[in-house]
CSV table of C-alpha atoms in Angstrom, one decimal:
chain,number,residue,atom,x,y,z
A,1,UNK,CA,12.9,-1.1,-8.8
A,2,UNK,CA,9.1,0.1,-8.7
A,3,UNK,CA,7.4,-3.0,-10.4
A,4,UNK,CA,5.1,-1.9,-13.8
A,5,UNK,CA,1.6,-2.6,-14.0
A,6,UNK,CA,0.0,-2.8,-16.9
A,7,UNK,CA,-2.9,-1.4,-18.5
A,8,UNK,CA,-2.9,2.1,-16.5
A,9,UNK,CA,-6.7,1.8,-16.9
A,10,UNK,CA,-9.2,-0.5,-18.4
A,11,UNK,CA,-12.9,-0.2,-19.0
A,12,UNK,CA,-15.4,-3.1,-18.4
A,13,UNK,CA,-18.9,-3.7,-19.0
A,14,UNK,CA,-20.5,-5.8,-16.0
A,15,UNK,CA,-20.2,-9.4,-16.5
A,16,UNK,CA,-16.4,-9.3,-18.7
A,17,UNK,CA,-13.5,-10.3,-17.4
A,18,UNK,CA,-10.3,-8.4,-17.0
A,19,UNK,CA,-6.7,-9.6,-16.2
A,20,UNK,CA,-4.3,-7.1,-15.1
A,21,UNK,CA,-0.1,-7.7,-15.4
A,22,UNK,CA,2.8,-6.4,-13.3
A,23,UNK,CA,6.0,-7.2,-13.8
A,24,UNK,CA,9.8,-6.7,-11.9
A,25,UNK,CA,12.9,-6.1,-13.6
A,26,UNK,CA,14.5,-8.1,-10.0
A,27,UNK,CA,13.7,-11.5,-8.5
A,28,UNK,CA,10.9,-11.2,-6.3
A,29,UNK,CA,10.3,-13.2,-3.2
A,30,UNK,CA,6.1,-12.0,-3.4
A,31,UNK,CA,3.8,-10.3,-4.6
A,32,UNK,CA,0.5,-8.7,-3.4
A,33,UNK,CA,-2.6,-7.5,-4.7
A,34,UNK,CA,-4.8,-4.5,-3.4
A,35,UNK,CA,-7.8,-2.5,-4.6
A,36,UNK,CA,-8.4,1.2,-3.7
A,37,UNK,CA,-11.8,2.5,-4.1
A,38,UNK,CA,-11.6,6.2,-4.8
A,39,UNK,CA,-10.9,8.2,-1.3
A,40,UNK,CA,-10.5,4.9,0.6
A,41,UNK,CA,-7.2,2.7,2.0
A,42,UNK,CA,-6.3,0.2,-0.3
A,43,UNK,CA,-7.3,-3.3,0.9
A,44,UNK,CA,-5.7,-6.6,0.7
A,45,UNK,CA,-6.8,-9.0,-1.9
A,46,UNK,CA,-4.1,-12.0,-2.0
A,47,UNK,CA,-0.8,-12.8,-2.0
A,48,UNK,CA,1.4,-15.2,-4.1
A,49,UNK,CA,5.0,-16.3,-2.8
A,50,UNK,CA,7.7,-18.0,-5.1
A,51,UNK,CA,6.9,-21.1,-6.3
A,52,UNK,CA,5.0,-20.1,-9.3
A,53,UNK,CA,1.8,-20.6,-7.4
A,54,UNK,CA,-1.7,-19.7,-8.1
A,55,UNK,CA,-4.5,-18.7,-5.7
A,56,UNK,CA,-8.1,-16.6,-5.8
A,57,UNK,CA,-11.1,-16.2,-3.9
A,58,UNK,CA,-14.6,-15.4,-5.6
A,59,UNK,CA,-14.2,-14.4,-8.9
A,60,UNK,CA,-10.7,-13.3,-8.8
A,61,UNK,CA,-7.7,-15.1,-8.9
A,62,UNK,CA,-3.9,-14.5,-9.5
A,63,UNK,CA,-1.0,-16.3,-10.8
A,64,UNK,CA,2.6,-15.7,-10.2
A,65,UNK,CA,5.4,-16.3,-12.5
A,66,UNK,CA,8.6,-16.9,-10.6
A,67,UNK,CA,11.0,-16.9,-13.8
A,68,UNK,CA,9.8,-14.1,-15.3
A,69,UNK,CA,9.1,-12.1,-12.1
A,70,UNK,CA,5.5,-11.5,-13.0
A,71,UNK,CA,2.4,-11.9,-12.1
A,72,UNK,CA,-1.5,-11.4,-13.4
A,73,UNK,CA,-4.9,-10.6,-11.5
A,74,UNK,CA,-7.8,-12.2,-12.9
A,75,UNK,CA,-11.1,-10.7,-12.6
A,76,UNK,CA,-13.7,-12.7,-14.2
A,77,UNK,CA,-17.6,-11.7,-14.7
A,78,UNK,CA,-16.8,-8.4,-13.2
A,79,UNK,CA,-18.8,-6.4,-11.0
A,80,UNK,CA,-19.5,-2.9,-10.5
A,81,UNK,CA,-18.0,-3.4,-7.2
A,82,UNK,CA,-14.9,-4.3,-8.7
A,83,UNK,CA,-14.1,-0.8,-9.5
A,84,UNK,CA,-11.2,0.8,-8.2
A,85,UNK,CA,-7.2,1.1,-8.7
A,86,UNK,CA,-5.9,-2.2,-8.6
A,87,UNK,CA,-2.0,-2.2,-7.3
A,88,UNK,CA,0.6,-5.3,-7.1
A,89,UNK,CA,3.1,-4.5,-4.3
A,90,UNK,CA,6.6,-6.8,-4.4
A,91,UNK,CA,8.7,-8.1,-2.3
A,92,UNK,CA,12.3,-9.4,-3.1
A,93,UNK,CA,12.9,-10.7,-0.2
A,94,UNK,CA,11.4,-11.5,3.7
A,95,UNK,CA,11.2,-8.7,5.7
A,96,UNK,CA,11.9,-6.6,2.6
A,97,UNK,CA,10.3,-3.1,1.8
A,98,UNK,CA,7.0,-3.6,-0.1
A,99,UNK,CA,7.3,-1.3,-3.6
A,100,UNK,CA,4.3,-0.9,-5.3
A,101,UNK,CA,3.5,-0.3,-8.8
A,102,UNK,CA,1.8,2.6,-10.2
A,103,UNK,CA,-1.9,1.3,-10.2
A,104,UNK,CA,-4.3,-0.1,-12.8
A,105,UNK,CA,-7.5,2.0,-12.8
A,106,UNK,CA,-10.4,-0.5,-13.3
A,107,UNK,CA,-13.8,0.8,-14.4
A,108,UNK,CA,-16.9,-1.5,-14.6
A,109,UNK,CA,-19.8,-0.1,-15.7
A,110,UNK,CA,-23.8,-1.1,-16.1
B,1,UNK,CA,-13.6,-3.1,15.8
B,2,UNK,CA,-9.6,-4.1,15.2
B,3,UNK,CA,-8.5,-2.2,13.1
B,4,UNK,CA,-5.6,0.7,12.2
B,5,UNK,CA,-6.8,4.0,12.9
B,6,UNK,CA,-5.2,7.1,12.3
B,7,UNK,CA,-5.6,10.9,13.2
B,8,UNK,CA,-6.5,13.3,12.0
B,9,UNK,CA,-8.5,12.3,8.8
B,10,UNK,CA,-7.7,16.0,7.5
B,11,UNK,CA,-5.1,18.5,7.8
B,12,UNK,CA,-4.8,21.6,6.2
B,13,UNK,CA,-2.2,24.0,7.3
B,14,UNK,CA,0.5,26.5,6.3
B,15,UNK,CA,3.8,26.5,5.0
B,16,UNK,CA,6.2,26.7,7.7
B,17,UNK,CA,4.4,25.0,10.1
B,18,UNK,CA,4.8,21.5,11.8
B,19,UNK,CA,2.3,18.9,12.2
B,20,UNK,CA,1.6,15.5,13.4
B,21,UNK,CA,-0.1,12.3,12.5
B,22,UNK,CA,-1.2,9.6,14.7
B,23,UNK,CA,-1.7,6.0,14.5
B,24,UNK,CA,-3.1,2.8,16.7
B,25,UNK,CA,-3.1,-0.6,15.3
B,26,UNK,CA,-4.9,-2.8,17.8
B,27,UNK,CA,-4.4,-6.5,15.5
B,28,UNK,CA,-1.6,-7.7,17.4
B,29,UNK,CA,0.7,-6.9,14.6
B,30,UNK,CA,4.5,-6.6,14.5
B,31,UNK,CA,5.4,-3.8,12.1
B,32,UNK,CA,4.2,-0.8,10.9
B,33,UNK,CA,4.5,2.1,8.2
B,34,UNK,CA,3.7,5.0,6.8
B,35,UNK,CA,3.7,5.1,3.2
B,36,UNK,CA,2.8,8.4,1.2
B,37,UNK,CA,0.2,8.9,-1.8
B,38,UNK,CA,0.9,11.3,-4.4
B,39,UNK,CA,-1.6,13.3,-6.3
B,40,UNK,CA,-0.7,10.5,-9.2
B,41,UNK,CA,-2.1,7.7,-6.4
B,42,UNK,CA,1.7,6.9,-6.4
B,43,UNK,CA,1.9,5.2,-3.0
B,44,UNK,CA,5.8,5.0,-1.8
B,45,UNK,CA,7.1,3.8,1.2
B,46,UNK,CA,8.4,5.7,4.2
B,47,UNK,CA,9.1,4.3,7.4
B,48,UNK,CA,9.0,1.2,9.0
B,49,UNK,CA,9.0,-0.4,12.4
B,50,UNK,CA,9.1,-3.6,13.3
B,51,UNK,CA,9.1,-3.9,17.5
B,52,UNK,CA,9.6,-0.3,18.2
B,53,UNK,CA,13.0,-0.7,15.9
B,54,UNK,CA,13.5,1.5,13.2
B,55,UNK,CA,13.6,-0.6,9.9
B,56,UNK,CA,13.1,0.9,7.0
B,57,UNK,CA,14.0,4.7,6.2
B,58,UNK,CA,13.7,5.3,3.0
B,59,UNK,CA,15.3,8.6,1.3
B,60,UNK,CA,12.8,11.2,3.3
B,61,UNK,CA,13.4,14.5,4.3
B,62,UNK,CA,14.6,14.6,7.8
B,63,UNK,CA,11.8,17.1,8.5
B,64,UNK,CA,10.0,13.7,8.7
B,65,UNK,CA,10.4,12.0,11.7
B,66,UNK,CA,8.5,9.0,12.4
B,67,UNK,CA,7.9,7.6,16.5
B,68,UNK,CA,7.1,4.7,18.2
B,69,UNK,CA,6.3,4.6,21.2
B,70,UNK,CA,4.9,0.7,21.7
B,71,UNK,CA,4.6,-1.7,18.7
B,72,UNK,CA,0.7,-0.7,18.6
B,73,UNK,CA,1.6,2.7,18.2
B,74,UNK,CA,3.2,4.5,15.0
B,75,UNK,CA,3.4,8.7,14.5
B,76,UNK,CA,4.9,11.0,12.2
B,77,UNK,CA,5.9,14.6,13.2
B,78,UNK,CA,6.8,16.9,10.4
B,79,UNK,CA,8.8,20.2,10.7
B,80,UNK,CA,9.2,23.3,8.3
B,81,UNK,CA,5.6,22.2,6.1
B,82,UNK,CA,6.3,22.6,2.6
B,83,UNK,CA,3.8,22.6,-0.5
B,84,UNK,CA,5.5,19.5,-2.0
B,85,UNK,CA,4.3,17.8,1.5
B,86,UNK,CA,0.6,17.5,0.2
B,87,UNK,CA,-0.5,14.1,-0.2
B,88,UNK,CA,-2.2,11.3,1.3
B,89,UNK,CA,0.0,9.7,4.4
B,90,UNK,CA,-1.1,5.8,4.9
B,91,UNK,CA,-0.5,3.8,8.0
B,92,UNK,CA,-0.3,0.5,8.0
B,93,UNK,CA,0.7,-3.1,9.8
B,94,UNK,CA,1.3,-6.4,8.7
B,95,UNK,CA,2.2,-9.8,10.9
B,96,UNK,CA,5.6,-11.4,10.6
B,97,UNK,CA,6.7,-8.4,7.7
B,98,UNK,CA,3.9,-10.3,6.0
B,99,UNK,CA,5.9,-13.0,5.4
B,100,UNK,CA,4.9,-16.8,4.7
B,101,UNK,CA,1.9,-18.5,3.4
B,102,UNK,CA,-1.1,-17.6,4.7
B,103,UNK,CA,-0.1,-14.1,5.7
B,104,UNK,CA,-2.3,-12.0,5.3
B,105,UNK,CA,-0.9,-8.9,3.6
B,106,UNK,CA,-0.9,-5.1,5.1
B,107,UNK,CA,-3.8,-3.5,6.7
B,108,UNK,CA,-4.0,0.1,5.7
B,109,UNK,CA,-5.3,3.0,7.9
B,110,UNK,CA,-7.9,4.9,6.6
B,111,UNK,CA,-5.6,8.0,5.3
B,112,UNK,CA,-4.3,11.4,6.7
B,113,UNK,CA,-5.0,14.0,3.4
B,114,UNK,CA,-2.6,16.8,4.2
B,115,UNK,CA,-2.9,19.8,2.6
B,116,UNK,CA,-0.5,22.4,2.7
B,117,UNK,CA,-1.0,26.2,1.9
């Protein structure tokens, strides 16, 4: 049930760009996106709803896959502030129980 | 600031003992949670409340007992401490079950580290 993320970790110089997949093995109603900076809450980045719809803000963006029950973060031109452990969270349904994968450690260095 | 806010930040204590952990959401949201964070930053889901209603219990010990008292408020008491108890504990709210377009996803407290000796 716990949606799978992958890479587990990925290492950037600044200025590449990254993209980041989870997947469910179950229809999903949503996903989320949040980034965790080491010792910190993880904070909200976006969410994508069925539809197959895509949405981003700044320099990262995110699609989501209905059919295939996945969906990708894009990080483009990253920055060292982008470094954290990115997690999707899914949904299958409204009001549902938000499972989230295991985390995508993202490094960005100078 | 709005914001969730939980207590205490730290918590280090023995086996055997029982402890609690508070948190305040002042967003105007309608559900919270606690979700816990393993040593692995494996971050699984709890307890939920939605209106002071009990709505998600997932397979906890039932050392673990969440309360509500309003829908600002969320705590968790735990009896009996055990060394497998160590971990992060998150609150967190969302509007609506962060449902629809527009939502705007959960807002995550700033972490209880319990640490159990």
């Amino acid at each position: 049930q716990q949606p799978v993320q992958s890479p587990q970790a990925v290492i950037l110089r600044e200025g590449e760009d990254a993209v980041i997949n989870c997947s469910s093995s179950k229809a999903l109603y949503s996903v989320h996106w949040y980034r965790q900076k080491h010792g910190e809450a993880p904070v909200f980045l976006m969410i994508l709803l069925k539809g197959g719809e895509q949405k981003g803000h700044d320099k990262i963006s995110a699609s989501f896959n209905e059919k295939k029950q996945q969906s990708s973060l894009y990080l483009t031109a990253s920055q060292l502030s982008y470094s954290g452990t990115y997690f999707c969270g899914t949904l299958r349904n409204q009001g549902g129980k938000l499972i989230f994968g295991q985390g995508t450690e993202l490094s960005v260095k100078p | 600031d709005t914001a969730v806010s939980q207590t205490p930040k730290y918590l280090v204590t023995q086996m055997g003992n029982d402890k609690s952990i508070k948190c305040e959401q002042n967003l105007g949201h309608d559900t919270m949670y606690w979700y816990k964070q393993d040593s692995k930053k494996f971050l699984k889901i709890m307890f939920s409340y939605n209106n002071k209603e009990l709505i998600i219990n997932e397979t906890v010990p039932n050392r673990f007992s969440p309360k509500s008292p309003d829908k600002a408020h969320l705590n968790l008491h735990i009896n009996s401490l055990e060394l497998g108890d160590s971990a992060v504990y998150f609150c967190a709210s969302s509007q609506d079950r962060a449902r629809g377009p527009g939502g705007n996803g959960y807002t995550f407290g700033s972490g209880t580290r319990l640490t159990v000796v």
